[in-house]
PDB file of C-alpha atoms in Angstrom:
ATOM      1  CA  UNK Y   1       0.000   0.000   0.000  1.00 66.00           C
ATOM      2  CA  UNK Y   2       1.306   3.415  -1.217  1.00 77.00           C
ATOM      3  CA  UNK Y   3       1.174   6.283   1.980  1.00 81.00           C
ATOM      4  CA  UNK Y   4      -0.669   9.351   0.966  1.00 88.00           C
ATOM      5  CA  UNK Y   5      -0.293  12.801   2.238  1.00 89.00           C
ATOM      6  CA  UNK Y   6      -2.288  11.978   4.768  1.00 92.00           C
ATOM      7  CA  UNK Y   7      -0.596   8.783   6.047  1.00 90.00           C
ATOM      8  CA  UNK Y   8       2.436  11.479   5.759  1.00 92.00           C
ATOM      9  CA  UNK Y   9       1.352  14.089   7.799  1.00 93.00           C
ATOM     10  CA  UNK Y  10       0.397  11.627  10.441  1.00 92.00           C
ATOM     11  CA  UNK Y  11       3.863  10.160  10.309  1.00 91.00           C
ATOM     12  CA  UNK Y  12       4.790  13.669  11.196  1.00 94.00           C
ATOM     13  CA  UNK Y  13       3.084  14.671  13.969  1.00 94.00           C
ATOM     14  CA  UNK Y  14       3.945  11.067  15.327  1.00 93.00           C
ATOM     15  CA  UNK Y  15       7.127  11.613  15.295  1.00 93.00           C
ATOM     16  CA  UNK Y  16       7.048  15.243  16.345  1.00 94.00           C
ATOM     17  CA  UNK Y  17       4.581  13.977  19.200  1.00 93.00           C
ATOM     18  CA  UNK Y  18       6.740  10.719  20.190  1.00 92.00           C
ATOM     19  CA  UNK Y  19      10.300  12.914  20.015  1.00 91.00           C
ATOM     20  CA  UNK Y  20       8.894  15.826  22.417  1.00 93.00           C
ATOM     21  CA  UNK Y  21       7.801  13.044  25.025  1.00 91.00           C
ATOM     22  CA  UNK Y  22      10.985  10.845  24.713  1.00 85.00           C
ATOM     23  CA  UNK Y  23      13.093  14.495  25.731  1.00 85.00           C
ATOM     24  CA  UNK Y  24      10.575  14.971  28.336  1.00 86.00           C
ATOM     25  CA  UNK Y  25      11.072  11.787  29.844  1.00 81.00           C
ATOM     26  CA  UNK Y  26      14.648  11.895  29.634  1.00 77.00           C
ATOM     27  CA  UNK Y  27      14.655  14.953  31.255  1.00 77.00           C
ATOM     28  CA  UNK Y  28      12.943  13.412  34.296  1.00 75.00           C
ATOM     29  CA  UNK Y  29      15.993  11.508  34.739  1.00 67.00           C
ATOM     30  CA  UNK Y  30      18.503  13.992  35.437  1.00 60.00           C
ATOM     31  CA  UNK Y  31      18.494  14.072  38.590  1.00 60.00           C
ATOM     32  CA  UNK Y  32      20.089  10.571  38.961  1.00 65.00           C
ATOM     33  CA  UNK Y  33      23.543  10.070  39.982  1.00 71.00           C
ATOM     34  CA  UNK Y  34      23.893   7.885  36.881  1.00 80.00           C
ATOM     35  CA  UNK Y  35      20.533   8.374  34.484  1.00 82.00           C
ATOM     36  CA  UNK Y  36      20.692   5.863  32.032  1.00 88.00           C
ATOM     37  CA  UNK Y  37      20.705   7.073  28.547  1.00 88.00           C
ATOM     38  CA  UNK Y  38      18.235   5.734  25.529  1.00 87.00           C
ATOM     39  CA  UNK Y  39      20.282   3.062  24.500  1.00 93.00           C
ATOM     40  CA  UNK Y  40      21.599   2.175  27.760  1.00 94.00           C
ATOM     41  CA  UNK Y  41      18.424   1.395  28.879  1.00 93.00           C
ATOM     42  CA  UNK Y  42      17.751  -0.637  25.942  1.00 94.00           C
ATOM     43  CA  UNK Y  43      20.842  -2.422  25.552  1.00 97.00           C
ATOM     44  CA  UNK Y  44      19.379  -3.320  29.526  1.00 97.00           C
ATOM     45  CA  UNK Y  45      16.423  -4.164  28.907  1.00 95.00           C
ATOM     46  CA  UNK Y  46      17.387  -6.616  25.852  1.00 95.00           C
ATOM     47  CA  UNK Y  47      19.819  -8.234  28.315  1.00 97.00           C
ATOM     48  CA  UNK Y  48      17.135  -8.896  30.900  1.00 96.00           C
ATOM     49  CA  UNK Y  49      14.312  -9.710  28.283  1.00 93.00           C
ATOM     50  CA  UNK Y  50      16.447 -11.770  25.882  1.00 93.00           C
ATOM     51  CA  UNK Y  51      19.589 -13.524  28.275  1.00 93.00           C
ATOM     52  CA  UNK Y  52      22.646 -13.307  27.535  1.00 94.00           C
ATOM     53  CA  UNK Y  53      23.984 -11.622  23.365  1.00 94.00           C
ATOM     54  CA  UNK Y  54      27.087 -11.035  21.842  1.00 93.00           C
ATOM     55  CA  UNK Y  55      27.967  -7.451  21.205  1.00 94.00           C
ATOM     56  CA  UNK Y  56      26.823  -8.046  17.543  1.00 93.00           C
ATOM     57  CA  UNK Y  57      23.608  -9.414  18.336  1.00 93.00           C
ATOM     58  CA  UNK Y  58      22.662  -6.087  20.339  1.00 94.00           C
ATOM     59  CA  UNK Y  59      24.089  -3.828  17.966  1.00 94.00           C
ATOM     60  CA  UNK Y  60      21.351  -5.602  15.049  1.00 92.00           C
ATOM     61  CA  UNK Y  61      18.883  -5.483  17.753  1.00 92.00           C
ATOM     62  CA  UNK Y  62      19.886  -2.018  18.363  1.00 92.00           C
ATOM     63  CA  UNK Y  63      20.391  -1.029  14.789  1.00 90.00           C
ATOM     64  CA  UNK Y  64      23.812   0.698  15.606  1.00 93.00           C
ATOM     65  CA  UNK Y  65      27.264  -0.314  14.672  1.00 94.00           C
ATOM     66  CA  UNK Y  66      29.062  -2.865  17.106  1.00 92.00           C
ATOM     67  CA  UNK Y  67      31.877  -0.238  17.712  1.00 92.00           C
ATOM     68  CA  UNK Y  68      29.016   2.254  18.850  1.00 90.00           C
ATOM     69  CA  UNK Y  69      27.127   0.079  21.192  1.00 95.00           C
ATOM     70  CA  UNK Y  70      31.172  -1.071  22.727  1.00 94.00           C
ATOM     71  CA  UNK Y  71      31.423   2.161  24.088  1.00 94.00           C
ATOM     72  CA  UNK Y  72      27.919   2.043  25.749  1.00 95.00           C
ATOM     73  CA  UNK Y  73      28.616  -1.274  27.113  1.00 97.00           C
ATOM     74  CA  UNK Y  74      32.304  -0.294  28.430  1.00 97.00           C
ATOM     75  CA  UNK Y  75      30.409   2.511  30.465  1.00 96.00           C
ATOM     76  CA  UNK Y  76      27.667  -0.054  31.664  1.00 97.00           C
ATOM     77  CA  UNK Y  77      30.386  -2.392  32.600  1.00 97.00           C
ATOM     78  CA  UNK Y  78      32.225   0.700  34.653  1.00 97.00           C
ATOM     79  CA  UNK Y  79      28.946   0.900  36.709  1.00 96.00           C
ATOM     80  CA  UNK Y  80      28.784  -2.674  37.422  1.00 97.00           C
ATOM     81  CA  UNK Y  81      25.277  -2.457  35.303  1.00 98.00           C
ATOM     82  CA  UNK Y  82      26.741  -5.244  32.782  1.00 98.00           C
ATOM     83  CA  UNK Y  83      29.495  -8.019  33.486  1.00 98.00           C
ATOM     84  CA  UNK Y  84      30.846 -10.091  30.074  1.00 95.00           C
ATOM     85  CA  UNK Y  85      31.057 -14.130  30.370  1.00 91.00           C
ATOM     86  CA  UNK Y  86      32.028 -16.838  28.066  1.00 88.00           C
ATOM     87  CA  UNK Y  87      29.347 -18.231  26.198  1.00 77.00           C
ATOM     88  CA  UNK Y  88      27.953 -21.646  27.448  1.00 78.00           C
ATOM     89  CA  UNK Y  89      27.412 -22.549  23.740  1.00 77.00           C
ATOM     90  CA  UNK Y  90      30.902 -21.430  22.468  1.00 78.00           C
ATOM     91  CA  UNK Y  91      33.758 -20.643  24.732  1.00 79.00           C
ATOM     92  CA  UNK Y  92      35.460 -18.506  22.084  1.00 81.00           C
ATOM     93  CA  UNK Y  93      32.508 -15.988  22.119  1.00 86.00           C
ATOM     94  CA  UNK Y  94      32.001 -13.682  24.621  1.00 91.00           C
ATOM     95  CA  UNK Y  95      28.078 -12.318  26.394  1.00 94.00           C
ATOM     96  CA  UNK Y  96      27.355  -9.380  27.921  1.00 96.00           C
ATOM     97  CA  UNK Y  97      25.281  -9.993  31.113  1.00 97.00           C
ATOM     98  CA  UNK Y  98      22.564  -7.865  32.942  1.00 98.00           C
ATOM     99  CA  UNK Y  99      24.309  -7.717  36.634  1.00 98.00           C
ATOM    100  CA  UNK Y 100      21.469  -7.076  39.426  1.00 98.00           C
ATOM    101  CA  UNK Y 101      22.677  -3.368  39.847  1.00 97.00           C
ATOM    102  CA  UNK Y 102      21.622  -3.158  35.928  1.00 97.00           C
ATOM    103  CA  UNK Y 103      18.582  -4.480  36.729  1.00 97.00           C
ATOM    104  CA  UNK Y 104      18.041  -2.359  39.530  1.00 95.00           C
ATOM    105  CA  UNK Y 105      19.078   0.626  37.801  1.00 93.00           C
ATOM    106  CA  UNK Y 106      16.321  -0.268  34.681  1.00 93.00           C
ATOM    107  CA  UNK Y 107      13.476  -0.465  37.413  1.00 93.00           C
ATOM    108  CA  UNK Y 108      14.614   2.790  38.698  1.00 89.00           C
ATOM    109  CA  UNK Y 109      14.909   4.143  35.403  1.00 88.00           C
ATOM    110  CA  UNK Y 110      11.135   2.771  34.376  1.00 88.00           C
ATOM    111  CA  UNK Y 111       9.560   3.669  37.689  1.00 88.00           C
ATOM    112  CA  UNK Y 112      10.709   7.319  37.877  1.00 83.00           C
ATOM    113  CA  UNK Y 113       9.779   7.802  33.794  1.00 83.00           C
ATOM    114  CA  UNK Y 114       6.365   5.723  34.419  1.00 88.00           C
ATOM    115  CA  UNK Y 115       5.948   8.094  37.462  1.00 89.00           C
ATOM    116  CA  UNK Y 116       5.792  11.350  35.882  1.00 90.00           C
ATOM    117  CA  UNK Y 117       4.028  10.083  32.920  1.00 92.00           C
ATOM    118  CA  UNK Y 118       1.018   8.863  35.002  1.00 94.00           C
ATOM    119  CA  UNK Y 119       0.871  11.919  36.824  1.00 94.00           C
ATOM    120  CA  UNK Y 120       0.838  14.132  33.420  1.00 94.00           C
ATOM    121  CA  UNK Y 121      -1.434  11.914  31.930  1.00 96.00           C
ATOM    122  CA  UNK Y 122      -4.248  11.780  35.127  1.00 96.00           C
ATOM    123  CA  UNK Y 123      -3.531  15.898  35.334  1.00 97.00           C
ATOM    124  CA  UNK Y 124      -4.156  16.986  31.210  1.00 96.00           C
ATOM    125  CA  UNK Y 125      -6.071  14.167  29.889  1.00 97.00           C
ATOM    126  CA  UNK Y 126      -9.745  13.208  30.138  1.00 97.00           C
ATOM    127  CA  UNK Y 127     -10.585   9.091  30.712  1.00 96.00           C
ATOM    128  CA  UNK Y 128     -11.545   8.583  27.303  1.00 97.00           C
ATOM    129  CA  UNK Y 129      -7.993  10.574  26.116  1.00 97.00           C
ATOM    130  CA  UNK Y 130      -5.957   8.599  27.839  1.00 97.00           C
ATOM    131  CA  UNK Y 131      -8.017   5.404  26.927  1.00 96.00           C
ATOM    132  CA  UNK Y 132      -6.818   6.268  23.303  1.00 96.00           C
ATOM    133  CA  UNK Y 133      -3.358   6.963  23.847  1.00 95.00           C
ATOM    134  CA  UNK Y 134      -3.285   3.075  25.640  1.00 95.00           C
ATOM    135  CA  UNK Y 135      -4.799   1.941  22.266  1.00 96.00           C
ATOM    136  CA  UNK Y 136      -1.603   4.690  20.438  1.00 94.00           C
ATOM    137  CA  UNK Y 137       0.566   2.491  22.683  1.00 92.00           C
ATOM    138  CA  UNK Y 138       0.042  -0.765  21.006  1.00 93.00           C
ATOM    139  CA  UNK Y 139      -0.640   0.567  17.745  1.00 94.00           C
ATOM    140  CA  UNK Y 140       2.984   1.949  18.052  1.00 91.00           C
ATOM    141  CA  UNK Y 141       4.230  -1.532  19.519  1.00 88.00           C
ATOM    142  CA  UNK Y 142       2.702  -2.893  16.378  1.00 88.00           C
ATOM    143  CA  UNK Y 143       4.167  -0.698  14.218  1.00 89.00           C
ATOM    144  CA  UNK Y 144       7.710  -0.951  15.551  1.00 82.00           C
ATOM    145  CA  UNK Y 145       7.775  -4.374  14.269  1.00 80.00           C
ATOM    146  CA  UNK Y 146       6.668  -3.693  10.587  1.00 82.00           C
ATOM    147  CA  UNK Y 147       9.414  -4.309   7.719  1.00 76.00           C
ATOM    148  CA  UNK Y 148       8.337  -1.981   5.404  1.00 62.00           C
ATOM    149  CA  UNK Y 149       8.240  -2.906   1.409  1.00 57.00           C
ATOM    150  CA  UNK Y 150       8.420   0.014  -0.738  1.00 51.00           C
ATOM    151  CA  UNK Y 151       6.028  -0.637  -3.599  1.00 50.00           C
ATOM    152  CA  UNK Y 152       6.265   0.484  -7.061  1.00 49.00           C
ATOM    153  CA  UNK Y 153      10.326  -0.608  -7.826  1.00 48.00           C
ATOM    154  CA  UNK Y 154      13.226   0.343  -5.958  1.00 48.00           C
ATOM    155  CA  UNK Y 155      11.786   4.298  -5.199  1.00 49.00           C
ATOM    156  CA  UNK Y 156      10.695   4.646  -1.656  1.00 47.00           C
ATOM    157  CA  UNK Y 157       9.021   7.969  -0.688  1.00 46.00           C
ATOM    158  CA  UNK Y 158      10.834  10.975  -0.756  1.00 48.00           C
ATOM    159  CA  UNK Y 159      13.251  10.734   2.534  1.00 47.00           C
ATOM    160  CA  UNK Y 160      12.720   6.963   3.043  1.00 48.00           C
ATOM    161  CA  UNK Y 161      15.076   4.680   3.587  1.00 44.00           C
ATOM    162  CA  UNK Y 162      14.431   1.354   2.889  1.00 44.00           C
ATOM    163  CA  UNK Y 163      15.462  -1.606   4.987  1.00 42.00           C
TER     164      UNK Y 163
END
């Protein structure tokens, strides 16, 4: 299915909408000795959600280069947030771990974000606005897992990339 101006402009003020709130919650995190960046948290939460990967495996999962994600596991590892270990299957590779402080510090980081965001949301939204912003949730879930197929050759839309 080709995306019309209208499936643009709603990409948009998605974006727009989604960027503003990710700075916002971010910003809620400052005041932690140690606030765990973006990809921190999700090279975290992949370790807790998936076991044990290879610093290739996160950087795919990540969609960042390996050298990238090294130096954001070398300053997890300095916090005693991650801890590497030979693979069980193969003793040549080596896993990053999630250590319990990593863990700790990822329910920190979700409770304080999930804090201020419930608090926002029962101040400036009526029931039935927040009701559809659950329903934006998984719609958003749902499309984070699309592989999108440009149609119509090998042009995507203007300032697509395709995967």
């Amino acid at each position: 299915m080709v995306a019309n101006d209208e499936d643009l402009a709603t990409a948009e003020q998605l974006r727009w909408g989604v960027s503003r709130l990710a700075s916002r919650l971010r910003a809620e995190h400052l005041g932690s000795a140690e606030p765990l960046t973006r990809l921190s948290a999700s090279v975290l939460a992949n370790l807790k959600h998936r076991g044990p990967l290879a610093i290739s495996e996160l950087a795919s999962i990540e969609g960042v280069q390996a050298q990238s994600l090294t130096r954001v596991v070398q300053e997890l590892e300095r916090q005693g947030r991650v801890a590497r270990s030979r693979s069980a299957v193969d003793k040549r590779r080596q896993d990053i771990v999630v250590t319990e402080a990593g863990v700790e510090a990822l329910r920190e980081h979700v409770r304080d974000g999930n804090a201020w965001l419930a608090s926002a949301l029962a101040r400036s939204l009526s029931p039935a606005e927040r009701g559809l912003l659950r329903l934006a949730g998984e719609l958003m879930e749902q499309l984070a897992l699309v592989d999108v197929e440009f149609e119509g050759g090998d042009e995507p839309l203007e300032g697509a990339r395709p995967r």
